[in-house]
Amino acid sequence: MNKAKSKKKQTFWTWLHQNRIRVFLWAFLIIIPVALVLIAYVGSYTHNKKVHFDQQETAETEFIKDFLSPDDIKSLELFIEWDQLSNPSYDEFSDQFYGGYYRFNISYQSKLNYQINSVQVTPVLQTDWINLRSVGQTTSIYPSNYVIHVDFNHELPKTPLLFVTVNEPNLYLKMVINMTFGGTTSEQTVYVKYDLSNVNPNLVVQ
């Protein structure tokens, strides 16, 4: 039994030695390109899942990769409605896009036992797979309906990789919530992601 296994193992290594050039060529022509493609896909996907909320990236910029859905905030219920989309126009003279924006209606309702004193929001529109982003102004929002406007002068859809098409960005929100709970006032920062891929705006301007 052991002799049979030893002979089989020796035969395999003999074959590998005799065909080492062919094996190397197969690895070079198939395995290595496939590995490089996988690295490109994984790298593109993971890199653009990280978001920051600064107007300009600096050495102190904090990147966020874990986000709540609008329904998962502990202290309040967040309501987001995609109100308007304006597709950008192209200016041949300046070789730039202009006039594109996303507009959202946003409001909230405090949850039981929480008193919400103030909410500040910084919005970011950023795409998956490809680095297209735009940062809106930090603003205070209120329980009643409030409008958030974010310029987005990038042409979509785009196909950065084979079988990957980016149709819309995601809306990311940095929310600084000042609240009172149990007689104690505190401030909490939460990060929210609102997926636009399965949502339609109420109005497309152009």
Coordinates of C-alpha atoms in Angstrom, one line a residue:
M1 CA 0.0 0.0 0.0
N2 CA 2.7 2.5 1.0
K3 CA 4.8 1.5 -2.0
A4 CA 1.9 2.2 -4.3
K5 CA 1.4 5.7 -2.8
S6 CA 5.1 6.4 -3.0
K7 CA 5.2 5.3 -6.7
K8 CA 2.1 7.5 -7.5
K9 CA 3.6 10.5 -5.7
Q10 CA 6.9 10.0 -7.5
T11 CA 5.2 9.7 -10.8
F12 CA 3.3 13.0 -10.3
W13 CA 6.5 14.9 -9.4
T14 CA 8.3 13.3 -12.3
W15 CA 5.5 14.4 -14.6
L16 CA 5.6 17.9 -13.1
H17 CA 9.4 18.1 -13.6
Q18 CA 9.1 16.9 -17.2
N19 CA 6.3 19.4 -18.0
R20 CA 7.5 22.3 -15.9
I21 CA 7.7 24.7 -18.8
R22 CA 4.2 23.9 -20.0
V23 CA 2.9 24.3 -16.4
F24 CA 4.6 27.7 -16.1
L25 CA 3.1 28.9 -19.3
W26 CA -0.4 27.8 -18.3
A27 CA 0.1 29.6 -15.0
F28 CA 1.3 32.7 -16.8
L29 CA -1.4 32.8 -19.4
I30 CA -4.4 31.8 -17.2
I31 CA -3.9 31.9 -13.5
I32 CA -1.9 35.1 -13.2
P33 CA -4.3 37.2 -15.4
V34 CA -7.3 35.8 -13.5
A35 CA -5.6 36.7 -10.2
L36 CA -4.9 40.3 -11.4
V37 CA -8.5 40.7 -12.5
L38 CA -9.8 39.6 -9.1
I39 CA -7.4 41.9 -7.4
A40 CA -8.7 44.8 -9.6
Y41 CA -12.3 44.0 -8.8
V42 CA -11.8 43.5 -5.0
G43 CA -9.5 46.6 -4.8
S44 CA -12.0 48.8 -6.6
Y45 CA -15.0 47.5 -4.6
T46 CA -13.3 47.9 -1.1
H47 CA -11.6 51.2 -1.8
N48 CA -14.9 52.9 -2.8
K49 CA -16.8 51.5 0.2
K50 CA -14.8 53.9 2.4
V51 CA -16.2 57.4 2.7
H52 CA -15.0 60.7 4.3
F53 CA -16.9 63.8 4.9
D54 CA -14.2 66.5 4.5
Q55 CA -14.3 68.9 1.6
Q56 CA -10.7 68.1 0.9
E57 CA -8.8 65.0 2.0
T58 CA -6.0 65.7 4.5
A59 CA -3.7 63.6 6.7
E60 CA -6.3 63.9 9.5
T61 CA -9.2 62.8 7.3
E62 CA -11.3 60.0 8.9
F63 CA -12.6 57.3 6.6
I64 CA -15.8 55.5 7.5
K65 CA -16.7 52.1 6.2
D66 CA -19.6 51.0 8.6
F67 CA -22.9 52.7 8.1
L68 CA -26.4 52.4 9.6
S69 CA -29.6 52.3 7.5
P70 CA -32.0 55.2 8.1
D71 CA -34.2 52.7 10.2
D72 CA -31.4 51.7 12.6
I73 CA -30.7 55.0 14.4
K74 CA -31.3 54.4 18.1
S75 CA -32.6 57.9 19.1
L76 CA -34.7 58.9 16.1
E77 CA -36.5 57.8 13.0
L78 CA -35.1 59.3 9.9
F79 CA -37.2 59.9 6.8
I80 CA -35.5 60.5 3.4
E81 CA -37.3 61.1 0.1
W82 CA -35.4 61.6 -3.2
D83 CA -37.2 64.6 -4.5
Q84 CA -35.3 65.8 -7.6
L85 CA -32.5 64.8 -9.9
S86 CA -30.8 67.2 -12.4
N87 CA -28.5 65.4 -14.8
P88 CA -25.4 67.5 -15.6
S89 CA -24.9 69.3 -18.9
Y90 CA -21.5 69.2 -20.7
D91 CA -19.6 72.4 -21.7
E92 CA -17.3 71.6 -24.6
F93 CA -15.4 74.9 -24.2
S94 CA -14.4 74.2 -20.5
D95 CA -14.5 70.3 -20.9
Q96 CA -16.6 70.1 -17.7
F97 CA -20.0 69.1 -16.6
Y98 CA -22.2 71.5 -14.8
G99 CA -25.7 72.0 -13.4
G100 CA -26.1 68.5 -11.9
Y101 CA -27.6 68.0 -8.5
Y102 CA -29.6 65.7 -6.2
R103 CA -32.2 67.1 -3.9
F104 CA -33.7 65.2 -0.9
N105 CA -36.5 65.9 1.5
I106 CA -35.3 64.8 5.0
S107 CA -37.0 64.9 8.4
Y108 CA -37.0 63.0 11.7
Q109 CA -39.0 62.0 14.6
S110 CA -37.6 61.4 18.1
K111 CA -38.0 57.9 19.5
L112 CA -39.7 57.2 22.9
N113 CA -37.9 58.7 25.9
Y114 CA -35.5 60.7 23.7
Q115 CA -35.6 64.4 23.4
I116 CA -33.7 65.6 20.2
N117 CA -32.3 69.1 20.8
S118 CA -30.5 69.5 17.4
V119 CA -29.3 67.5 14.4
Q120 CA -26.5 68.6 12.1
V121 CA -26.1 66.7 8.8
T122 CA -23.2 66.6 6.3
P123 CA -24.2 64.8 3.1
V124 CA -21.9 63.0 0.6
L125 CA -22.9 61.5 -2.7
Q126 CA -20.4 58.8 -3.7
T127 CA -20.4 55.9 -6.1
D128 CA -19.5 52.3 -5.6
W129 CA -16.6 50.8 -7.8
I130 CA -15.4 54.2 -9.1
N131 CA -14.2 57.3 -7.3
L132 CA -17.0 59.8 -8.1
R133 CA -18.0 61.9 -5.1
S134 CA -19.5 65.3 -4.0
V135 CA -19.8 66.8 -0.6
G136 CA -22.7 69.0 0.5
Q137 CA -22.7 71.7 3.1
T138 CA -23.2 70.9 6.7
T139 CA -26.6 72.0 7.8
S140 CA -29.1 71.7 10.7
I141 CA -32.3 69.8 10.0
Y142 CA -35.5 69.8 11.9
P143 CA -38.4 67.4 12.6
S144 CA -40.5 69.1 9.8
N145 CA -39.5 68.5 6.2
Y146 CA -36.1 70.0 5.2
V147 CA -34.4 70.1 1.8
I148 CA -30.8 68.9 1.3
H149 CA -29.2 69.9 -2.0
V150 CA -26.0 68.2 -3.2
D151 CA -24.3 69.2 -6.5
F152 CA -23.1 66.2 -8.5
N153 CA -21.5 67.0 -11.8
H154 CA -20.4 63.6 -13.0
E155 CA -21.8 61.7 -15.9
L156 CA -23.6 58.4 -15.1
P157 CA -24.0 55.5 -15.9
K158 CA -20.4 54.4 -16.2
T159 CA -18.9 50.9 -16.6
P160 CA -15.5 51.0 -14.8
L161 CA -15.1 47.2 -15.0
L162 CA -16.5 44.4 -17.2
F163 CA -20.0 43.4 -16.0
V164 CA -20.0 46.4 -13.5
T165 CA -22.2 49.4 -14.3
V166 CA -22.6 52.3 -11.9
N167 CA -26.0 54.0 -12.4
E168 CA -26.3 56.1 -9.2
P169 CA -24.3 57.2 -6.3
N170 CA -25.2 56.4 -2.7
L171 CA -26.2 59.1 -0.3
Y172 CA -24.1 59.1 2.9
L173 CA -24.9 61.2 5.9
K174 CA -22.8 62.2 8.9
M175 CA -25.3 63.1 11.6
V176 CA -24.3 64.9 14.8
I177 CA -27.3 64.4 17.2
N178 CA -27.6 66.4 20.4
M179 CA -30.1 64.6 22.6
T180 CA -31.4 64.4 26.2
F181 CA -32.1 60.9 27.6
G182 CA -33.0 60.2 31.2
G183 CA -32.2 63.7 32.2
T184 CA -28.7 63.6 30.7
T185 CA -27.7 65.6 27.6
S186 CA -25.1 64.1 25.2
E187 CA -24.0 64.3 21.6
Q188 CA -23.7 61.3 19.3
T189 CA -22.3 61.0 15.8
V190 CA -23.8 58.4 13.5
Y191 CA -23.2 57.6 9.9
V192 CA -26.0 56.6 7.6
K193 CA -26.1 55.1 4.1
Y194 CA -29.1 55.6 1.8
D195 CA -29.0 53.3 -1.3
L196 CA -30.4 55.0 -4.4
S197 CA -30.1 52.0 -6.7
N198 CA -33.7 50.9 -6.2
V199 CA -35.2 54.4 -5.7
N200 CA -36.6 56.8 -8.3
P201 CA -36.7 60.6 -7.9
N202 CA -40.0 62.4 -7.8
L203 CA -38.9 64.6 -10.6
V204 CA -36.1 64.5 -13.2
V205 CA -35.3 68.1 -14.2
Q206 CA -33.2 67.4 -17.3

